[in-house]
PDB file of N, CA and C in Angstrom:
ATOM      1  N   MET A   1     -19.614  70.251 -11.875  1.00 72.00           N
ATOM      2  CA  MET A   1     -18.735  70.214 -10.946  1.00 72.00           C
ATOM      3  C   MET A   1     -17.464  69.365 -11.489  1.00 72.00           C
ATOM      4  N   SER A   2     -16.262  69.920 -11.206  1.00 79.00           N
ATOM      5  CA  SER A   2     -15.005  69.256 -11.669  1.00 79.00           C
ATOM      6  C   SER A   2     -14.491  68.291 -10.507  1.00 79.00           C
ATOM      7  N   LEU A   3     -14.295  67.036 -10.788  1.00 79.00           N
ATOM      8  CA  LEU A   3     -13.710  66.236  -9.825  1.00 79.00           C
ATOM      9  C   LEU A   3     -12.262  66.191  -9.689  1.00 79.00           C
ATOM     10  N   LEU A   4     -11.426  66.775 -10.676  1.00 77.00           N
ATOM     11  CA  LEU A   4     -10.065  66.810 -10.707  1.00 77.00           C
ATOM     12  C   LEU A   4      -9.525  67.425  -9.306  1.00 77.00           C
ATOM     13  N   PRO A   5     -10.042  68.609  -8.804  1.00 77.00           N
ATOM     14  CA  PRO A   5      -9.441  69.207  -7.461  1.00 77.00           C
ATOM     15  C   PRO A   5      -9.629  68.041  -6.418  1.00 77.00           C
ATOM     16  N   LEU A   6     -10.398  66.998  -6.568  1.00 80.00           N
ATOM     17  CA  LEU A   6     -10.644  66.149  -5.517  1.00 80.00           C
ATOM     18  C   LEU A   6      -9.404  65.228  -5.508  1.00 80.00           C
ATOM     19  N   LEU A   7      -8.689  65.030  -6.446  1.00 75.00           N
ATOM     20  CA  LEU A   7      -7.568  64.044  -6.461  1.00 75.00           C
ATOM     21  C   LEU A   7      -6.342  64.689  -5.807  1.00 75.00           C
ATOM     22  N   THR A   8      -6.314  64.520  -4.527  1.00 78.00           N
ATOM     23  CA  THR A   8      -5.338  65.119  -3.645  1.00 78.00           C
ATOM     24  C   THR A   8      -4.369  64.095  -3.041  1.00 78.00           C
ATOM     25  N   GLY A   9      -4.617  62.981  -3.256  1.00 78.00           N
ATOM     26  CA  GLY A   9      -3.860  61.862  -2.568  1.00 78.00           C
ATOM     27  C   GLY A   9      -3.436  60.665  -3.530  1.00 78.00           C
ATOM     28  N   PRO A  10      -2.965  59.603  -2.880  1.00 79.00           N
ATOM     29  CA  PRO A  10      -2.583  58.466  -3.754  1.00 79.00           C
ATOM     30  C   PRO A  10      -3.808  57.695  -3.975  1.00 79.00           C
ATOM     31  N   PHE A  11      -4.896  58.007  -4.499  1.00 84.00           N
ATOM     32  CA  PHE A  11      -6.039  57.413  -4.788  1.00 84.00           C
ATOM     33  C   PHE A  11      -6.641  57.667  -6.165  1.00 84.00           C
ATOM     34  N   ALA A  12      -7.445  56.821  -6.556  1.00 85.00           N
ATOM     35  CA  ALA A  12      -8.168  56.971  -7.892  1.00 85.00           C
ATOM     36  C   ALA A  12      -9.774  57.191  -7.521  1.00 85.00           C
ATOM     37  N   LEU A  13     -10.348  57.876  -8.464  1.00 85.00           N
ATOM     38  CA  LEU A  13     -11.876  58.017  -8.256  1.00 85.00           C
ATOM     39  C   LEU A  13     -12.606  57.153  -9.113  1.00 85.00           C
ATOM     40  N   ASN A  14     -13.560  56.301  -8.719  1.00 85.00           N
ATOM     41  CA  ASN A  14     -14.181  55.470  -9.349  1.00 85.00           C
ATOM     42  C   ASN A  14     -15.644  56.210  -9.650  1.00 85.00           C
ATOM     43  N   VAL A  15     -15.858  56.515 -10.864  1.00 89.00           N
ATOM     44  CA  VAL A  15     -17.056  57.395 -11.134  1.00 89.00           C
ATOM     45  C   VAL A  15     -18.019  56.529 -12.056  1.00 89.00           C
ATOM     46  N   ASN A  16     -19.394  56.485 -11.694  1.00 89.00           N
ATOM     47  CA  ASN A  16     -20.322  55.911 -12.271  1.00 89.00           C
ATOM     48  C   ASN A  16     -21.446  56.894 -12.597  1.00 89.00           C
ATOM     49  N   VAL A  17     -21.902  56.774 -13.884  1.00 92.00           N
ATOM     50  CA  VAL A  17     -22.853  57.695 -14.353  1.00 92.00           C
ATOM     51  C   VAL A  17     -24.050  57.058 -14.794  1.00 92.00           C
ATOM     52  N   PRO A  18     -25.247  57.452 -14.458  1.00 90.00           N
ATOM     53  CA  PRO A  18     -26.400  56.676 -14.914  1.00 90.00           C
ATOM     54  C   PRO A  18     -26.738  57.131 -16.322  1.00 90.00           C
ATOM     55  N   ASP A  19     -27.467  56.184 -16.963  1.00 87.00           N
ATOM     56  CA  ASP A  19     -27.848  56.294 -18.298  1.00 87.00           C
ATOM     57  C   ASP A  19     -29.082  57.143 -18.552  1.00 87.00           C
ATOM     58  N   VAL A  20     -28.892  58.581 -18.372  1.00 90.00           N
ATOM     59  CA  VAL A  20     -30.001  59.409 -18.537  1.00 90.00           C
ATOM     60  C   VAL A  20     -29.373  60.703 -19.242  1.00 90.00           C
ATOM     61  N   GLU A  21     -30.289  61.519 -19.807  1.00 92.00           N
ATOM     62  CA  GLU A  21     -29.834  62.721 -20.323  1.00 92.00           C
ATOM     63  C   GLU A  21     -29.356  63.565 -19.274  1.00 92.00           C
ATOM     64  N   ALA A  22     -28.291  64.401 -19.613  1.00 89.00           N
ATOM     65  CA  ALA A  22     -27.588  65.296 -18.531  1.00 89.00           C
ATOM     66  C   ALA A  22     -28.570  66.084 -17.798  1.00 89.00           C
ATOM     67  N   GLY A  23     -29.668  66.600 -18.437  1.00 93.00           N
ATOM     68  CA  GLY A  23     -30.639  67.474 -17.556  1.00 93.00           C
ATOM     69  C   GLY A  23     -31.477  66.549 -16.507  1.00 93.00           C
ATOM     70  N   TYR A  24     -31.375  65.319 -16.663  1.00 94.00           N
ATOM     71  CA  TYR A  24     -32.094  64.397 -15.633  1.00 94.00           C
ATOM     72  C   TYR A  24     -31.263  63.922 -14.646  1.00 94.00           C
ATOM     73  N   LEU A  25     -29.966  64.228 -14.615  1.00 93.00           N
ATOM     74  CA  LEU A  25     -29.030  63.778 -13.532  1.00 93.00           C
ATOM     75  C   LEU A  25     -29.553  64.484 -12.221  1.00 93.00           C
ATOM     76  N   ARG A  26     -29.558  63.822 -11.152  1.00 94.00           N
ATOM     77  CA  ARG A  26     -30.136  64.322  -9.918  1.00 94.00           C
ATOM     78  C   ARG A  26     -29.017  64.991  -9.018  1.00 94.00           C
ATOM     79  N   GLY A  27     -27.695  64.771  -9.303  1.00 91.00           N
ATOM     80  CA  GLY A  27     -26.621  65.236  -8.625  1.00 91.00           C
ATOM     81  C   GLY A  27     -25.379  64.447  -8.515  1.00 91.00           C
ATOM     82  N   ILE A  28     -24.472  64.760  -7.753  1.00 90.00           N
ATOM     83  CA  ILE A  28     -23.208  63.813  -7.640  1.00 90.00           C
ATOM     84  C   ILE A  28     -23.137  63.401  -6.043  1.00 90.00           C
ATOM     85  N   ARG A  29     -22.887  62.307  -5.802  1.00 92.00           N
ATOM     86  CA  ARG A  29     -22.880  61.693  -4.379  1.00 92.00           C
ATOM     87  C   ARG A  29     -21.626  60.901  -4.330  1.00 92.00           C
ATOM     88  N   ARG A  30     -20.991  61.115  -3.192  1.00 92.00           N
ATOM     89  CA  ARG A  30     -19.826  60.306  -2.589  1.00 92.00           C
ATOM     90  C   ARG A  30     -20.622  58.910  -2.163  1.00 92.00           C
ATOM     91  N   ALA A  31     -20.117  57.967  -2.547  1.00 91.00           N
ATOM     92  CA  ALA A  31     -20.629  56.454  -2.444  1.00 91.00           C
ATOM     93  C   ALA A  31     -19.668  55.485  -1.914  1.00 91.00           C
ATOM     94  N   HIS A  32     -20.114  54.505  -1.128  1.00 89.00           N
ATOM     95  CA  HIS A  32     -19.371  53.243  -0.784  1.00 89.00           C
ATOM     96  C   HIS A  32     -19.564  52.318  -1.651  1.00 89.00           C
ATOM     97  N   LEU A  33     -18.591  51.290  -2.006  1.00 85.00           N
ATOM     98  CA  LEU A  33     -18.842  50.193  -2.782  1.00 85.00           C
ATOM     99  C   LEU A  33     -19.934  49.327  -2.244  1.00 85.00           C
ATOM    100  N   ALA A  34     -20.725  48.865  -2.930  1.00 81.00           N
ATOM    101  CA  ALA A  34     -21.718  47.919  -2.581  1.00 81.00           C
ATOM    102  C   ALA A  34     -21.134  46.649  -2.049  1.00 81.00           C
ATOM    103  N   GLU A  35     -21.514  46.013  -0.926  1.00 74.00           N
ATOM    104  CA  GLU A  35     -20.964  44.814  -0.567  1.00 74.00           C
ATOM    105  C   GLU A  35     -21.103  43.677  -1.593  1.00 74.00           C
ATOM    106  N   PHE A  36     -22.284  43.724  -2.249  1.00 64.00           N
ATOM    107  CA  PHE A  36     -22.534  42.665  -3.190  1.00 64.00           C
ATOM    108  C   PHE A  36     -23.736  43.096  -3.924  1.00 64.00           C
ATOM    109  N   GLY A  37     -23.571  43.000  -5.310  1.00 60.00           N
ATOM    110  CA  GLY A  37     -24.917  43.261  -6.167  1.00 60.00           C
ATOM    111  C   GLY A  37     -24.889  42.556  -7.409  1.00 60.00           C
ATOM    112  N   MET A  38     -26.106  42.086  -7.751  1.00 56.00           N
ATOM    113  CA  MET A  38     -26.170  41.407  -8.880  1.00 56.00           C
ATOM    114  C   MET A  38     -26.752  42.320  -9.932  1.00 56.00           C
ATOM    115  N   VAL A  39     -26.095  42.407 -11.184  1.00 63.00           N
ATOM    116  CA  VAL A  39     -26.610  43.404 -12.196  1.00 63.00           C
ATOM    117  C   VAL A  39     -26.483  42.776 -13.421  1.00 63.00           C
ATOM    118  N   GLN A  40     -27.234  43.295 -14.421  1.00 70.00           N
ATOM    119  CA  GLN A  40     -27.077  42.751 -15.691  1.00 70.00           C
ATOM    120  C   GLN A  40     -26.788  44.008 -16.599  1.00 70.00           C
ATOM    121  N   MET A  41     -25.842  43.783 -17.354  1.00 75.00           N
ATOM    122  CA  MET A  41     -25.534  44.862 -18.419  1.00 75.00           C
ATOM    123  C   MET A  41     -25.919  44.456 -19.827  1.00 75.00           C
ATOM    124  N   THR A  42     -26.503  45.495 -20.545  1.00 83.00           N
ATOM    125  CA  THR A  42     -27.250  45.245 -21.828  1.00 83.00           C
ATOM    126  C   THR A  42     -26.707  46.277 -22.793  1.00 83.00           C
ATOM    127  N   LEU A  43     -26.306  45.830 -23.959  1.00 85.00           N
ATOM    128  CA  LEU A  43     -25.998  46.685 -24.936  1.00 85.00           C
ATOM    129  C   LEU A  43     -27.075  47.462 -25.501  1.00 85.00           C
ATOM    130  N   ARG A  44     -27.241  48.708 -25.326  1.00 87.00           N
ATOM    131  CA  ARG A  44     -28.574  49.468 -25.674  1.00 87.00           C
ATOM    132  C   ARG A  44     -28.237  50.138 -27.316  1.00 87.00           C
ATOM    133  N   GLU A  45     -26.960  50.551 -27.471  1.00 88.00           N
ATOM    134  CA  GLU A  45     -26.781  51.132 -28.747  1.00 88.00           C
ATOM    135  C   GLU A  45     -25.216  51.001 -29.070  1.00 88.00           C
ATOM    136  N   ARG A  46     -25.022  50.878 -30.272  1.00 89.00           N
ATOM    137  CA  ARG A  46     -23.671  50.669 -30.819  1.00 89.00           C
ATOM    138  C   ARG A  46     -23.475  51.627 -31.912  1.00 89.00           C
ATOM    139  N   GLY A  47     -22.432  52.372 -31.939  1.00 89.00           N
ATOM    140  CA  GLY A  47     -22.127  53.360 -33.204  1.00 89.00           C
ATOM    141  C   GLY A  47     -20.762  53.345 -33.472  1.00 89.00           C
ATOM    142  N   GLU A  48     -20.317  54.123 -34.430  1.00 88.00           N
ATOM    143  CA  GLU A  48     -18.892  54.277 -34.581  1.00 88.00           C
ATOM    144  C   GLU A  48     -18.116  54.786 -33.505  1.00 88.00           C
ATOM    145  N   GLY A  49     -17.340  54.130 -32.864  1.00 85.00           N
ATOM    146  CA  GLY A  49     -16.464  54.557 -31.891  1.00 85.00           C
ATOM    147  C   GLY A  49     -17.099  54.668 -30.354  1.00 85.00           C
ATOM    148  N   PHE A  50     -18.327  54.090 -30.325  1.00 86.00           N
ATOM    149  CA  PHE A  50     -18.845  54.087 -28.906  1.00 86.00           C
ATOM    150  C   PHE A  50     -19.704  52.867 -28.755  1.00 86.00           C
ATOM    151  N   ALA A  51     -20.152  52.598 -27.588  1.00 87.00           N
ATOM    152  CA  ALA A  51     -21.171  51.614 -27.210  1.00 87.00           C
ATOM    153  C   ALA A  51     -21.885  52.213 -25.825  1.00 87.00           C
ATOM    154  N   ARG A  52     -23.228  52.138 -25.899  1.00 87.00           N
ATOM    155  CA  ARG A  52     -23.813  52.493 -24.820  1.00 87.00           C
ATOM    156  C   ARG A  52     -24.583  51.323 -24.017  1.00 87.00           C
ATOM    157  N   MET A  53     -24.280  51.139 -22.865  1.00 83.00           N
ATOM    158  CA  MET A  53     -24.609  50.024 -21.878  1.00 83.00           C
ATOM    159  C   MET A  53     -25.708  50.494 -21.052  1.00 83.00           C
ATOM    160  N   SER A  54     -26.553  49.575 -20.592  1.00 81.00           N
ATOM    161  CA  SER A  54     -27.483  49.801 -19.671  1.00 81.00           C
ATOM    162  C   SER A  54     -27.212  48.896 -18.394  1.00 81.00           C
ATOM    163  N   LEU A  55     -27.436  49.247 -17.232  1.00 72.00           N
ATOM    164  CA  LEU A  55     -27.052  48.621 -16.070  1.00 72.00           C
ATOM    165  C   LEU A  55     -28.462  48.377 -15.263  1.00 72.00           C
ATOM    166  N   GLU A  56     -28.920  47.102 -14.982  1.00 71.00           N
ATOM    167  CA  GLU A  56     -30.154  46.938 -14.208  1.00 71.00           C
ATOM    168  C   GLU A  56     -29.863  46.081 -13.102  1.00 71.00           C
ATOM    169  N   GLN A  57     -30.363  46.542 -11.843  1.00 62.00           N
ATOM    170  CA  GLN A  57     -30.270  45.619 -10.675  1.00 62.00           C
ATOM    171  C   GLN A  57     -31.191  44.493 -10.785  1.00 62.00           C
ATOM    172  N   ILE A  58     -30.730  43.336 -10.427  1.00 67.00           N
ATOM    173  CA  ILE A  58     -31.516  42.142 -10.487  1.00 67.00           C
ATOM    174  C   ILE A  58     -31.694  41.523  -9.007  1.00 67.00           C
ATOM    175  N   GLY A  59     -32.994  41.407  -8.586  1.00 62.00           N
ATOM    176  CA  GLY A  59     -33.208  40.925  -7.243  1.00 62.00           C
ATOM    177  C   GLY A  59     -33.393  41.959  -6.219  1.00 62.00           C
ATOM    178  N   GLU A  60     -32.589  41.932  -5.193  1.00 63.00           N
ATOM    179  CA  GLU A  60     -32.772  42.793  -3.969  1.00 63.00           C
ATOM    180  C   GLU A  60     -32.650  44.298  -4.343  1.00 63.00           C
ATOM    181  N   VAL A  61     -33.229  45.133  -3.357  1.00 72.00           N
ATOM    182  CA  VAL A  61     -33.087  46.468  -3.504  1.00 72.00           C
ATOM    183  C   VAL A  61     -31.482  46.965  -3.300  1.00 72.00           C
ATOM    184  N   ALA A  62     -31.159  47.968  -3.942  1.00 78.00           N
ATOM    185  CA  ALA A  62     -29.818  48.506  -3.627  1.00 78.00           C
ATOM    186  C   ALA A  62     -29.466  48.948  -2.424  1.00 78.00           C
ATOM    187  N   GLU A  63     -28.351  48.767  -2.080  1.00 83.00           N
ATOM    188  CA  GLU A  63     -27.705  49.198  -0.694  1.00 83.00           C
ATOM    189  C   GLU A  63     -27.683  50.596  -0.480  1.00 83.00           C
ATOM    190  N   PRO A  64     -28.528  51.248   0.323  1.00 86.00           N
ATOM    191  CA  PRO A  64     -28.442  52.718   0.491  1.00 86.00           C
ATOM    192  C   PRO A  64     -27.129  53.369   0.617  1.00 86.00           C
ATOM    193  N   GLY A  65     -26.728  54.446   0.007  1.00 89.00           N
ATOM    194  CA  GLY A  65     -25.445  55.083   0.063  1.00 89.00           C
ATOM    195  C   GLY A  65     -24.315  54.289  -0.786  1.00 89.00           C
ATOM    196  N   SER A  66     -24.679  53.222  -1.374  1.00 90.00           N
ATOM    197  CA  SER A  66     -23.683  52.506  -2.136  1.00 90.00           C
ATOM    198  C   SER A  66     -23.642  53.090  -3.593  1.00 90.00           C
ATOM    199  N   ASP A  67     -22.594  52.646  -4.275  1.00 88.00           N
ATOM    200  CA  ASP A  67     -22.353  53.079  -5.747  1.00 88.00           C
ATOM    201  C   ASP A  67     -23.460  52.709  -6.620  1.00 88.00           C
ATOM    202  N   ASP A  68     -24.083  51.519  -6.411  1.00 85.00           N
ATOM    203  CA  ASP A  68     -25.210  50.989  -7.282  1.00 85.00           C
ATOM    204  C   ASP A  68     -26.454  51.706  -6.815  1.00 85.00           C
ATOM    205  N   GLY A  69     -26.609  51.959  -5.633  1.00 89.00           N
ATOM    206  CA  GLY A  69     -27.688  52.585  -4.989  1.00 89.00           C
ATOM    207  C   GLY A  69     -27.986  54.087  -5.514  1.00 89.00           C
ATOM    208  N   TRP A  70     -26.882  54.785  -5.424  1.00 90.00           N
ATOM    209  CA  TRP A  70     -26.937  56.158  -6.008  1.00 90.00           C
ATOM    210  C   TRP A  70     -27.253  56.160  -7.485  1.00 90.00           C
ATOM    211  N   LEU A  71     -26.460  55.359  -8.211  1.00 89.00           N
ATOM    212  CA  LEU A  71     -26.684  55.110  -9.644  1.00 89.00           C
ATOM    213  C   LEU A  71     -27.934  54.902 -10.051  1.00 89.00           C
ATOM    214  N   LEU A  72     -28.650  53.899  -9.374  1.00 87.00           N
ATOM    215  CA  LEU A  72     -30.024  53.458  -9.739  1.00 87.00           C
ATOM    216  C   LEU A  72     -31.081  54.685  -9.289  1.00 87.00           C
ATOM    217  N   ASP A  73     -30.634  55.527  -8.463  1.00 92.00           N
ATOM    218  CA  ASP A  73     -31.483  56.652  -7.953  1.00 92.00           C
ATOM    219  C   ASP A  73     -31.290  57.845  -8.915  1.00 92.00           C
ATOM    220  N   GLY A  74     -30.307  57.730 -10.002  1.00 92.00           N
ATOM    221  CA  GLY A  74     -30.187  58.777 -11.030  1.00 92.00           C
ATOM    222  C   GLY A  74     -29.111  59.800 -10.547  1.00 92.00           C
ATOM    223  N   TYR A  75     -28.172  59.376  -9.567  1.00 92.00           N
ATOM    224  CA  TYR A  75     -27.172  60.238  -9.287  1.00 92.00           C
ATOM    225  C   TYR A  75     -25.712  59.697  -9.887  1.00 92.00           C
ATOM    226  N   VAL A  76     -24.831  60.656  -9.945  1.00 91.00           N
ATOM    227  CA  VAL A  76     -23.550  60.143 -10.303  1.00 91.00           C
ATOM    228  C   VAL A  76     -22.913  59.714  -9.097  1.00 91.00           C
ATOM    229  N   ALA A  77     -22.330  58.483  -8.964  1.00 91.00           N
ATOM    230  CA  ALA A  77     -21.680  57.927  -7.736  1.00 91.00           C
ATOM    231  C   ALA A  77     -20.092  58.021  -7.877  1.00 91.00           C
ATOM    232  N   VAL A  78     -19.618  58.569  -6.770  1.00 91.00           N
ATOM    233  CA  VAL A  78     -18.077  58.891  -6.838  1.00 91.00           C
ATOM    234  C   VAL A  78     -17.527  57.987  -5.546  1.00 91.00           C
ATOM    235  N   THR A  79     -16.505  57.063  -5.843  1.00 90.00           N
ATOM    236  CA  THR A  79     -16.030  56.443  -4.754  1.00 90.00           C
ATOM    237  C   THR A  79     -14.525  56.470  -4.846  1.00 90.00           C
ATOM    238  N   PRO A  80     -13.791  56.868  -3.829  1.00 89.00           N
ATOM    239  CA  PRO A  80     -12.387  56.948  -3.893  1.00 89.00           C
ATOM    240  C   PRO A  80     -11.884  55.587  -3.506  1.00 89.00           C
ATOM    241  N   LEU A  81     -10.873  55.204  -4.333  1.00 88.00           N
ATOM    242  CA  LEU A  81     -10.279  53.824  -4.204  1.00 88.00           C
ATOM    243  C   LEU A  81      -8.812  54.080  -4.191  1.00 88.00           C
ATOM    244  N   PHE A  82      -8.211  53.175  -3.270  1.00 85.00           N
ATOM    245  CA  PHE A  82      -6.566  53.087  -3.274  1.00 85.00           C
ATOM    246  C   PHE A  82      -6.336  52.238  -4.327  1.00 85.00           C
ATOM    247  N   PRO A  83      -5.359  52.515  -5.217  1.00 76.00           N
ATOM    248  CA  PRO A  83      -5.048  51.584  -6.281  1.00 76.00           C
ATOM    249  C   PRO A  83      -4.071  50.347  -5.689  1.00 76.00           C
ATOM    250  N   SER A  84      -4.138  49.209  -6.154  1.00 77.00           N
ATOM    251  CA  SER A  84      -3.306  48.291  -5.799  1.00 77.00           C
ATOM    252  C   SER A  84      -2.091  48.392  -6.679  1.00 77.00           C
ATOM    253  N   GLY A  85      -1.166  47.742  -6.296  1.00 70.00           N
ATOM    254  CA  GLY A  85       0.207  47.758  -7.031  1.00 70.00           C
ATOM    255  C   GLY A  85       0.206  46.748  -8.082  1.00 70.00           C
ATOM    256  N   GLU A  86       1.154  46.842  -9.067  1.00 66.00           N
ATOM    257  CA  GLU A  86       1.440  46.027 -10.062  1.00 66.00           C
ATOM    258  C   GLU A  86       2.065  44.645  -9.521  1.00 66.00           C
ATOM    259  N   ALA A  87       1.659  43.574  -9.958  1.00 67.00           N
ATOM    260  CA  ALA A  87       2.236  42.279  -9.534  1.00 67.00           C
ATOM    261  C   ALA A  87       3.342  41.834 -10.631  1.00 67.00           C
ATOM    262  N   ALA A  88       4.500  42.646 -10.632  1.00 70.00           N
ATOM    263  CA  ALA A  88       5.312  42.494 -11.741  1.00 70.00           C
ATOM    264  C   ALA A  88       6.012  41.012 -11.822  1.00 70.00           C
ATOM    265  N   ASP A  89       5.967  40.459 -10.635  1.00 70.00           N
ATOM    266  CA  ASP A  89       6.667  39.020 -10.756  1.00 70.00           C
ATOM    267  C   ASP A  89       5.754  37.951 -11.213  1.00 70.00           C
ATOM    268  N   VAL A  90       4.394  38.363 -11.594  1.00 68.00           N
ATOM    269  CA  VAL A  90       3.519  37.284 -12.062  1.00 68.00           C
ATOM    270  C   VAL A  90       3.606  37.145 -13.549  1.00 68.00           C
ATOM    271  N   GLU A  91       3.808  35.778 -13.957  1.00 68.00           N
ATOM    272  CA  GLU A  91       4.134  35.518 -15.334  1.00 68.00           C
ATOM    273  C   GLU A  91       2.605  35.258 -15.941  1.00 68.00           C
ATOM    274  N   LEU A  92       2.438  35.845 -17.163  1.00 64.00           N
ATOM    275  CA  LEU A  92       1.224  35.706 -17.977  1.00 64.00           C
ATOM    276  C   LEU A  92       1.605  35.125 -19.206  1.00 64.00           C
ATOM    277  N   PRO A  93       1.706  33.765 -19.385  1.00 61.00           N
ATOM    278  CA  PRO A  93       2.050  33.222 -20.634  1.00 61.00           C
ATOM    279  C   PRO A  93       1.192  33.582 -21.772  1.00 61.00           C
ATOM    280  N   GLY A  94       1.787  33.784 -22.935  1.00 62.00           N
ATOM    281  CA  GLY A  94       1.130  34.160 -24.077  1.00 62.00           C
ATOM    282  C   GLY A  94       0.764  35.604 -24.303  1.00 62.00           C
ATOM    283  N   LEU A  95       1.151  36.468 -23.357  1.00 62.00           N
ATOM    284  CA  LEU A  95       0.993  37.907 -23.476  1.00 62.00           C
ATOM    285  C   LEU A  95       2.266  38.650 -23.687  1.00 62.00           C
ATOM    286  N   VAL A  96       2.214  39.872 -24.132  1.00 55.00           N
ATOM    287  CA  VAL A  96       3.336  40.705 -24.515  1.00 55.00           C
ATOM    288  C   VAL A  96       4.162  40.854 -23.288  1.00 55.00           C
ATOM    289  N   ASP A  97       5.570  40.570 -23.328  1.00 55.00           N
ATOM    290  CA  ASP A  97       6.403  40.602 -22.202  1.00 55.00           C
ATOM    291  C   ASP A  97       6.802  41.966 -22.067  1.00 55.00           C
ATOM    292  N   THR A  98       7.767  42.282 -20.979  1.00 56.00           N
ATOM    293  CA  THR A  98       8.133  43.641 -20.659  1.00 56.00           C
ATOM    294  C   THR A  98       8.949  44.364 -21.765  1.00 56.00           C
ATOM    295  N   ALA A  99       9.578  43.439 -22.642  1.00 60.00           N
ATOM    296  CA  ALA A  99      10.420  43.931 -23.732  1.00 60.00           C
ATOM    297  C   ALA A  99       9.535  44.499 -24.918  1.00 60.00           C
ATOM    298  N   GLY A 100       8.239  43.987 -24.806  1.00 58.00           N
ATOM    299  CA  GLY A 100       7.298  44.491 -25.869  1.00 58.00           C
ATOM    300  C   GLY A 100       7.168  43.427 -26.935  1.00 58.00           C
ATOM    301  N   GLU A 101       7.786  42.189 -26.732  1.00 55.00           N
ATOM    302  CA  GLU A 101       7.767  41.223 -27.737  1.00 55.00           C
ATOM    303  C   GLU A 101       6.489  40.349 -27.554  1.00 55.00           C
ATOM    304  N   HIS A 102       5.609  40.217 -28.670  1.00 51.00           N
ATOM    305  CA  HIS A 102       4.542  39.576 -28.628  1.00 51.00           C
ATOM    306  C   HIS A 102       4.713  38.003 -28.722  1.00 51.00           C
ATOM    307  N   ILE A 103       4.171  37.225 -27.810  1.00 51.00           N
ATOM    308  CA  ILE A 103       4.540  35.816 -27.795  1.00 51.00           C
ATOM    309  C   ILE A 103       3.220  35.028 -27.972  1.00 51.00           C
ATOM    310  N   GLY A 104       2.119  35.640 -28.199  1.00 49.00           N
ATOM    311  CA  GLY A 104       0.737  34.968 -28.114  1.00 49.00           C
ATOM    312  C   GLY A 104       0.235  34.813 -29.558  1.00 49.00           C
ATOM    313  N   GLY A 105      -0.893  34.256 -29.694  1.00 46.00           N
ATOM    314  CA  GLY A 105      -1.476  34.087 -30.949  1.00 46.00           C
ATOM    315  C   GLY A 105      -2.113  35.247 -31.713  1.00 46.00           C
TER     316      GLY A 105
END
């Protein structure tokens, strides 16, 4: 399934894919963002140009219908998000300025 046709408005799609072989994916589900979840990310494999991470729920059972709930059940979780705007007036000392001049270490 292509997700690109779903991009019809001023929003982004947050897409999470479980760490399983493609043949073991159970499907794609619309998800809401979990209210709160404690997870642990572990580096499973590293190679040239890639890193494979593993996500494990710690503690309570995942919230039904949430992004982490669908993910832990083997589904791709898709959540539409409204993007926030850039805070252009916020100074970030030590980072590249708008003219591209590097002033940090």
